[in-house]
PDB file of C-alpha atoms in Angstrom:
ATOM      1  CA  MET Q   1       0.096  -0.197  -0.076  1.00 77.00           C
ATOM      2  CA  ASN Q   2       0.762   3.560  -0.664  1.00 83.00           C
ATOM      3  CA  LEU Q   3       1.268   6.574   2.062  1.00 87.00           C
ATOM      4  CA  GLU Q   4      -2.065   7.599   1.712  1.00 90.00           C
ATOM      5  CA  GLU Q   5      -3.975   3.959   1.612  1.00 90.00           C
ATOM      6  CA  ILE Q   6      -1.864   3.389   4.727  1.00 92.00           C
ATOM      7  CA  TYR Q   7      -2.730   6.231   6.882  1.00 93.00           C
ATOM      8  CA  PHE Q   8      -6.796   5.954   5.744  1.00 93.00           C
ATOM      9  CA  LYS Q   9      -6.676   2.454   6.802  1.00 93.00           C
ATOM     10  CA  ASN Q  10      -5.245   3.003  10.092  1.00 93.00           C
ATOM     11  CA  LYS Q  11      -6.103   6.876  11.203  1.00 92.00           C
ATOM     12  CA  LYS Q  12      -8.796   5.473  13.787  1.00 91.00           C
ATOM     13  CA  ASN Q  13      -5.952   3.871  15.781  1.00 90.00           C
ATOM     14  CA  LEU Q  14      -3.753   6.549  15.629  1.00 94.00           C
ATOM     15  CA  LEU Q  15      -2.926   8.648  18.971  1.00 93.00           C
ATOM     16  CA  PHE Q  16      -5.168  11.724  19.296  1.00 93.00           C
ATOM     17  CA  SER Q  17      -7.223  10.589  16.041  1.00 92.00           C
ATOM     18  CA  GLU Q  18     -10.509  11.751  18.124  1.00 91.00           C
ATOM     19  CA  ASP Q  19      -9.656  15.445  18.032  1.00 92.00           C
ATOM     20  CA  SER Q  20     -10.999  17.375  15.029  1.00 92.00           C
ATOM     21  CA  ASN Q  21      -7.716  19.430  14.973  1.00 92.00           C
ATOM     22  CA  VAL Q  22      -5.226  16.651  14.845  1.00 93.00           C
ATOM     23  CA  SER Q  23      -7.312  15.196  11.753  1.00 94.00           C
ATOM     24  CA  GLU Q  24      -7.122  18.281   9.792  1.00 94.00           C
ATOM     25  CA  ILE Q  25      -3.412  18.766  10.531  1.00 93.00           C
ATOM     26  CA  ARG Q  26      -2.487  14.925   9.749  1.00 94.00           C
ATOM     27  CA  ASN Q  27      -4.765  15.808   6.293  1.00 95.00           C
ATOM     28  CA  ASN Q  28      -2.972  18.937   5.651  1.00 94.00           C
ATOM     29  CA  ILE Q  29       0.477  17.001   6.011  1.00 93.00           C
ATOM     30  CA  LEU Q  30      -0.713  13.694   4.244  1.00 93.00           C
ATOM     31  CA  GLU Q  31      -1.467  16.191   1.347  1.00 92.00           C
ATOM     32  CA  LYS Q  32       1.729  18.101   1.599  1.00 90.00           C
ATOM     33  CA  LEU Q  33       3.371  15.038   1.061  1.00 88.00           C
ATOM     34  CA  LEU Q  34       1.650  13.994  -1.750  1.00 86.00           C
ATOM     35  CA  SER Q  35       2.080  17.009  -3.565  1.00 84.00           C
ATOM     36  CA  LYS Q  36       5.821  16.904  -3.185  1.00 75.00           C
ATOM     37  CA  LYS Q  37       6.180  13.281  -4.628  1.00 66.00           C
ATOM     38  CA  TYR Q  38       4.413  14.068  -7.499  1.00 59.00           C
ATOM     39  CA  ASP Q  39       5.544  17.558  -8.190  1.00 56.00           C
ATOM     40  CA  SER Q  40       7.956  17.013 -11.180  1.00 49.00           C
ATOM     41  CA  LYS Q  41      10.396  20.027  -9.925  1.00 51.00           C
ATOM     42  CA  ASN Q  42      10.605  17.679  -6.834  1.00 50.00           C
ATOM     43  CA  LYS Q  43      11.260  14.667  -8.553  1.00 47.00           C
ATOM     44  CA  LYS Q  44      14.757  14.438  -8.258  1.00 46.00           C
ATOM     45  CA  LYS Q  45      15.061  15.951  -4.899  1.00 48.00           C
ATOM     46  CA  TYR Q  46      12.746  13.112  -3.662  1.00 45.00           C
ATOM     47  CA  ASN Q  47      14.342  10.164  -6.008  1.00 47.00           C
ATOM     48  CA  ASN Q  48      16.254   9.256  -3.028  1.00 47.00           C
ATOM     49  CA  ASP Q  49      16.448   6.641  -0.182  1.00 50.00           C
ATOM     50  CA  GLU Q  50      14.991   9.015   2.340  1.00 51.00           C
ATOM     51  CA  PHE Q  51      11.915   9.775   0.181  1.00 49.00           C
ATOM     52  CA  ASN Q  52      11.592   6.206  -0.630  1.00 59.00           C
ATOM     53  CA  ILE Q  53      10.736   5.235   2.801  1.00 58.00           C
ATOM     54  CA  PHE Q  54       7.282   7.144   1.915  1.00 61.00           C
ATOM     55  CA  ASP Q  55       6.759   4.819  -0.692  1.00 62.00           C
ATOM     56  CA  LYS Q  56       8.008   1.580   1.000  1.00 61.00           C
ATOM     57  CA  ILE Q  57       6.670   2.163   4.950  1.00 72.00           C
ATOM     58  CA  ASN Q  58       4.735  -0.930   5.915  1.00 76.00           C
ATOM     59  CA  TYR Q  59       2.939   0.042   8.880  1.00 84.00           C
ATOM     60  CA  LYS Q  60       2.032  -2.378  11.508  1.00 86.00           C
ATOM     61  CA  PHE Q  61       1.339  -1.516  14.686  1.00 88.00           C
ATOM     62  CA  GLU Q  62      -0.977  -3.110  17.582  1.00 82.00           C
ATOM     63  CA  LYS Q  63      -1.318  -2.317  21.368  1.00 75.00           C
ATOM     64  CA  ASN Q  64       0.663  -5.140  22.939  1.00 69.00           C
ATOM     65  CA  LEU Q  65      -0.215  -6.921  26.113  1.00 61.00           C
ATOM     66  CA  ILE Q  66       3.607  -6.765  27.348  1.00 66.00           C
ATOM     67  CA  SER Q  67       3.531  -4.006  29.822  1.00 79.00           C
ATOM     68  CA  SER Q  68       6.249  -1.448  30.215  1.00 88.00           C
ATOM     69  CA  SER Q  69       8.099  -1.786  33.713  1.00 93.00           C
ATOM     70  CA  ILE Q  70       9.885   0.818  36.139  1.00 95.00           C
ATOM     71  CA  ARG Q  71      12.412  -0.181  38.621  1.00 96.00           C
ATOM     72  CA  VAL Q  72      14.072   2.295  41.465  1.00 96.00           C
ATOM     73  CA  TYR Q  73      17.253   1.889  42.707  1.00 95.00           C
ATOM     74  CA  GLU Q  74      18.962   3.885  45.803  1.00 91.00           C
ATOM     75  CA  GLU Q  75      16.187   6.448  45.612  1.00 89.00           C
ATOM     76  CA  ARG Q  76      17.611   8.187  42.625  1.00 94.00           C
ATOM     77  CA  ILE Q  77      17.978   5.567  39.868  1.00 98.00           C
ATOM     78  CA  TYR Q  78      15.263   4.682  37.721  1.00 98.00           C
ATOM     79  CA  ASN Q  79      15.490   1.822  35.040  1.00 97.00           C
ATOM     80  CA  PHE Q  80      12.386   1.928  32.438  1.00 97.00           C
ATOM     81  CA  ASP Q  81      11.990  -0.873  29.811  1.00 95.00           C
ATOM     82  CA  ILE Q  82       9.704   0.985  27.363  1.00 93.00           C
ATOM     83  CA  VAL Q  83       7.485  -1.331  25.131  1.00 91.00           C
ATOM     84  CA  ASP Q  84       6.593  -0.365  21.622  1.00 90.00           C
ATOM     85  CA  GLY Q  85       6.728   3.501  22.730  1.00 91.00           C
ATOM     86  CA  HIS Q  86       4.621   3.040  25.579  1.00 92.00           C
ATOM     87  CA  LEU Q  87       5.331   3.894  29.191  1.00 93.00           C
ATOM     88  CA  LYS Q  88       2.707   3.207  32.033  1.00 92.00           C
ATOM     89  CA  PRO Q  89       2.199   5.976  34.314  1.00 94.00           C
ATOM     90  CA  PHE Q  90       3.996   6.278  37.721  1.00 96.00           C
ATOM     91  CA  GLU Q  91       4.754   9.254  40.378  1.00 97.00           C
ATOM     92  CA  ASP Q  92       6.980   9.471  43.461  1.00 97.00           C
ATOM     93  CA  SER Q  93       8.611  12.709  45.037  1.00 97.00           C
ATOM     94  CA  GLN Q  94      11.081  13.091  42.329  1.00 98.00           C
ATOM     95  CA  ILE Q  95       9.504  12.435  38.801  1.00 98.00           C
ATOM     96  CA  LYS Q  96       5.940  11.913  37.152  1.00 98.00           C
ATOM     97  CA  ILE Q  97       5.027   9.812  34.100  1.00 97.00           C
ATOM     98  CA  SER Q  98       1.956   9.826  32.189  1.00 95.00           C
ATOM     99  CA  PRO Q  99       1.301   9.055  28.441  1.00 93.00           C
ATOM    100  CA  ILE Q 100       1.899  11.650  25.882  1.00 92.00           C
ATOM    101  CA  GLN Q 101      -1.119  14.126  25.651  1.00 90.00           C
ATOM    102  CA  TYR Q 102      -1.894  16.706  22.577  1.00 87.00           C
ATOM    103  CA  LYS Q 103      -0.829  19.597  22.637  1.00 79.00           C
ATOM    104  CA  ASP Q 104      -0.412  22.791  19.961  1.00 68.00           C
ATOM    105  CA  ASN Q 105       3.672  22.289  20.111  1.00 67.00           C
ATOM    106  CA  ASN Q 106       3.752  18.943  19.668  1.00 74.00           C
ATOM    107  CA  ILE Q 107       0.919  18.295  16.939  1.00 80.00           C
ATOM    108  CA  SER Q 108       1.718  21.062  14.121  1.00 80.00           C
ATOM    109  CA  ASP Q 109       2.746  21.152  10.202  1.00 75.00           C
ATOM    110  CA  GLU Q 110       6.475  21.280  10.108  1.00 81.00           C
ATOM    111  CA  ASP Q 111       8.706  22.221   7.234  1.00 82.00           C
ATOM    112  CA  ASP Q 112      10.506  18.420   7.788  1.00 86.00           C
ATOM    113  CA  ASP Q 113       9.324  15.778   5.915  1.00 87.00           C
ATOM    114  CA  ILE Q 114      10.238  13.345   8.823  1.00 88.00           C
ATOM    115  CA  ILE Q 115       8.625  15.151  11.465  1.00 91.00           C
ATOM    116  CA  ASN Q 116       5.473  15.521   9.721  1.00 91.00           C
ATOM    117  CA  LEU Q 117       5.543  11.764   9.014  1.00 91.00           C
ATOM    118  CA  ASN Q 118       5.483  11.223  12.748  1.00 93.00           C
ATOM    119  CA  THR Q 119       2.908  13.244  13.243  1.00 93.00           C
ATOM    120  CA  LEU Q 120       1.182  11.494  10.689  1.00 94.00           C
ATOM    121  CA  PHE Q 121       1.369   8.281  12.376  1.00 94.00           C
ATOM    122  CA  THR Q 122       1.708   8.847  16.049  1.00 94.00           C
ATOM    123  CA  ASN Q 123       1.110   5.559  17.761  1.00 94.00           C
ATOM    124  CA  GLY Q 124       3.013   6.238  20.831  1.00 93.00           C
ATOM    125  CA  GLY Q 125       5.011   8.042  23.323  1.00 94.00           C
ATOM    126  CA  TYR Q 126       4.824   9.612  27.029  1.00 95.00           C
ATOM    127  CA  GLU Q 127       5.746  12.591  29.264  1.00 96.00           C
ATOM    128  CA  ILE Q 128       8.481  12.561  31.851  1.00 97.00           C
ATOM    129  CA  GLU Q 129       8.733  15.549  34.092  1.00 98.00           C
ATOM    130  CA  ILE Q 130      11.568  15.655  36.786  1.00 98.00           C
ATOM    131  CA  LYS Q 131      10.259  17.735  39.880  1.00 98.00           C
ATOM    132  CA  LYS Q 132      11.858  20.597  41.061  1.00 98.00           C
ATOM    133  CA  SER Q 133      15.157  20.392  42.651  1.00 98.00           C
ATOM    134  CA  LYS Q 134      15.497  16.480  42.061  1.00 98.00           C
ATOM    135  CA  LYS Q 135      18.949  15.021  40.879  1.00 98.00           C
ATOM    136  CA  ILE Q 136      17.964  11.786  39.242  1.00 98.00           C
ATOM    137  CA  THR Q 137      19.499   9.070  36.379  1.00 98.00           C
ATOM    138  CA  ILE Q 138      17.203   7.716  34.284  1.00 98.00           C
ATOM    139  CA  ASN Q 139      18.226   4.748  32.590  1.00 98.00           C
ATOM    140  CA  ILE Q 140      15.956   3.831  29.216  1.00 97.00           C
ATOM    141  CA  LYS Q 141      15.717   0.464  27.304  1.00 95.00           C
ATOM    142  CA  ASN Q 142      13.420   0.913  24.398  1.00 92.00           C
ATOM    143  CA  ILE Q 143      12.059  -2.533  23.444  1.00 88.00           C
ATOM    144  CA  ILE Q 144       9.960  -3.240  20.077  1.00 86.00           C
ATOM    145  CA  SER Q 145       8.101  -6.324  21.056  1.00 84.00           C
ATOM    146  CA  ASN Q 146       7.304  -7.357  17.342  1.00 83.00           C
ATOM    147  CA  SER Q 147       9.805  -6.905  14.642  1.00 79.00           C
ATOM    148  CA  SER Q 148       7.916  -6.026  12.130  1.00 82.00           C
ATOM    149  CA  PHE Q 149       6.003  -3.049  14.195  1.00 86.00           C
ATOM    150  CA  THR Q 150       6.928   0.454  13.347  1.00 87.00           C
ATOM    151  CA  THR Q 151       6.605   2.899  15.813  1.00 90.00           C
ATOM    152  CA  PHE Q 152       5.991   6.622  15.831  1.00 93.00           C
ATOM    153  CA  GLN Q 153       6.710   8.092  19.319  1.00 94.00           C
ATOM    154  CA  LYS Q 154       6.272  11.603  20.539  1.00 94.00           C
ATOM    155  CA  ASN Q 155       7.995  12.193  24.063  1.00 96.00           C
ATOM    156  CA  SER Q 156       8.462  14.690  26.323  1.00 95.00           C
ATOM    157  CA  ILE Q 157      10.926  15.590  28.742  1.00 97.00           C
ATOM    158  CA  ILE Q 158      10.149  18.207  31.143  1.00 97.00           C
ATOM    159  CA  CYS Q 159      12.878  19.483  33.925  1.00 98.00           C
ATOM    160  CA  ASN Q 160      11.697  21.906  36.470  1.00 98.00           C
ATOM    161  CA  GLN Q 161      13.524  24.655  38.182  1.00 98.00           C
ATOM    162  CA  ASN Q 162      17.094  23.585  39.396  1.00 98.00           C
ATOM    163  CA  SER Q 163      16.422  19.808  38.440  1.00 98.00           C
ATOM    164  CA  GLU Q 164      19.389  17.988  37.213  1.00 98.00           C
ATOM    165  CA  VAL Q 165      19.024  14.638  35.239  1.00 98.00           C
ATOM    166  CA  THR Q 166      21.093  12.105  32.980  1.00 98.00           C
ATOM    167  CA  ILE Q 167      19.347  10.101  30.809  1.00 98.00           C
ATOM    168  CA  ILE Q 168      21.001   7.271  29.074  1.00 98.00           C
ATOM    169  CA  GLU Q 169      18.710   5.758  26.566  1.00 96.00           C
ATOM    170  CA  THR Q 170      19.480   2.446  24.694  1.00 93.00           C
ATOM    171  CA  PHE Q 171      17.722   1.278  21.291  1.00 88.00           C
ATOM    172  CA  GLU Q 172      17.953  -2.563  20.768  1.00 76.00           C
ATOM    173  CA  ASP Q 173      16.045  -3.310  17.282  1.00 65.00           C
ATOM    174  CA  LYS Q 174      16.770  -5.910  15.140  1.00 62.00           C
ATOM    175  CA  SER Q 175      14.042  -5.191  12.723  1.00 62.00           C
ATOM    176  CA  SER Q 176      14.553  -3.635   9.519  1.00 56.00           C
ATOM    177  CA  ASP Q 177      11.384  -1.320   9.458  1.00 68.00           C
ATOM    178  CA  LEU Q 178      10.948   2.243  10.188  1.00 77.00           C
ATOM    179  CA  ASN Q 179      11.238   3.575  14.228  1.00 85.00           C
ATOM    180  CA  ASN Q 180      10.460   7.723  14.155  1.00 90.00           C
ATOM    181  CA  ILE Q 181      10.657   9.356  17.330  1.00 93.00           C
ATOM    182  CA  PHE Q 182      10.265  13.073  18.279  1.00 93.00           C
ATOM    183  CA  GLN Q 183      11.601  14.233  21.357  1.00 93.00           C
ATOM    184  CA  SER Q 184      10.616  17.654  22.823  1.00 93.00           C
ATOM    185  CA  ILE Q 185      12.661  18.666  25.801  1.00 95.00           C
ATOM    186  CA  GLU Q 186      11.680  21.938  28.467  1.00 96.00           C
ATOM    187  CA  LEU Q 187      14.612  22.928  30.636  1.00 98.00           C
ATOM    188  CA  LYS Q 188      13.421  25.477  33.275  1.00 98.00           C
ATOM    189  CA  LYS Q 189      15.028  27.564  35.089  1.00 98.00           C
ATOM    190  CA  ASN Q 190      18.631  26.505  36.207  1.00 98.00           C
ATOM    191  CA  ALA Q 191      17.543  23.226  35.108  1.00 98.00           C
ATOM    192  CA  LYS Q 192      20.342  20.583  33.571  1.00 98.00           C
ATOM    193  CA  LEU Q 193      20.017  17.812  31.323  1.00 98.00           C
ATOM    194  CA  ASN Q 194      22.627  15.258  29.921  1.00 98.00           C
ATOM    195  CA  HIS Q 195      21.131  12.495  27.459  1.00 96.00           C
ATOM    196  CA  ILE Q 196      23.187  10.267  26.293  1.00 96.00           C
ATOM    197  CA  ILE Q 197      21.960   8.076  23.281  1.00 93.00           C
ATOM    198  CA  ILE Q 198      23.343   4.263  22.374  1.00 92.00           C
ATOM    199  CA  GLN Q 199      22.255   2.882  19.682  1.00 85.00           C
ATOM    200  CA  LYS Q 200      22.345  -1.263  18.922  1.00 78.00           C
ATOM    201  CA  ILE Q 201      20.320  -1.670  15.622  1.00 67.00           C
ATOM    202  CA  ASN Q 202      19.984  -3.386  12.719  1.00 67.00           C
ATOM    203  CA  GLU Q 203      22.124  -2.218   9.879  1.00 65.00           C
ATOM    204  CA  ASN Q 204      19.188  -2.220   7.784  1.00 61.00           C
ATOM    205  CA  ASN Q 205      16.800  -0.460  10.580  1.00 66.00           C
ATOM    206  CA  ASN Q 206      15.692   2.903   9.801  1.00 73.00           C
ATOM    207  CA  LEU Q 207      15.633   4.851  13.026  1.00 80.00           C
ATOM    208  CA  PHE Q 208      14.846   8.416  13.111  1.00 84.00           C
ATOM    209  CA  LEU Q 209      15.175  10.417  16.178  1.00 86.00           C
ATOM    210  CA  ASN Q 210      14.450  14.035  16.313  1.00 88.00           C
ATOM    211  CA  SER Q 211      13.961  16.745  19.238  1.00 85.00           C
TER     212      SER Q 211
END
């Protein structure tokens, strides 16, 4: 199936699909991507491996019964196993985790085609909020439960005033399909974030990580 067919087949199962504003934005993005593809002026520009992803995308995703996990050590070290872009809600005195919510700044029509593709097919994501004046370390392991799944995540990291966090994030994926992740980062006054990314993926995997 082509991009248009995939979108209309799956759009009711995407995150925020019930919101009319999001639907309008997604329709505009789809129209923009299709117009670029068929515009002869852009033919040469998009006749490359990157844009071929739009043609060859093999979208497959379903809600999984495998639950994410959160473990806390020494009161300041957190280990998260994130399954298919989803992380269960959690809160303590230092951190709050919740499913990603629709906001104007995370669902919009951008000039970047990869980010727009993420918005078109968003099927996962979470928000991590570090509370005021807390200093912690977070180890994140991203797990894809099915080698044929395609994930389109929108994640949000909020570091409140005087907070300090080190995030060590590992991607371990043996699939050859598309994984597209957009991370929004908000640092409030005097907050510090050290974000380390480790990739252990198939050489044919198409991992796009933007922030």
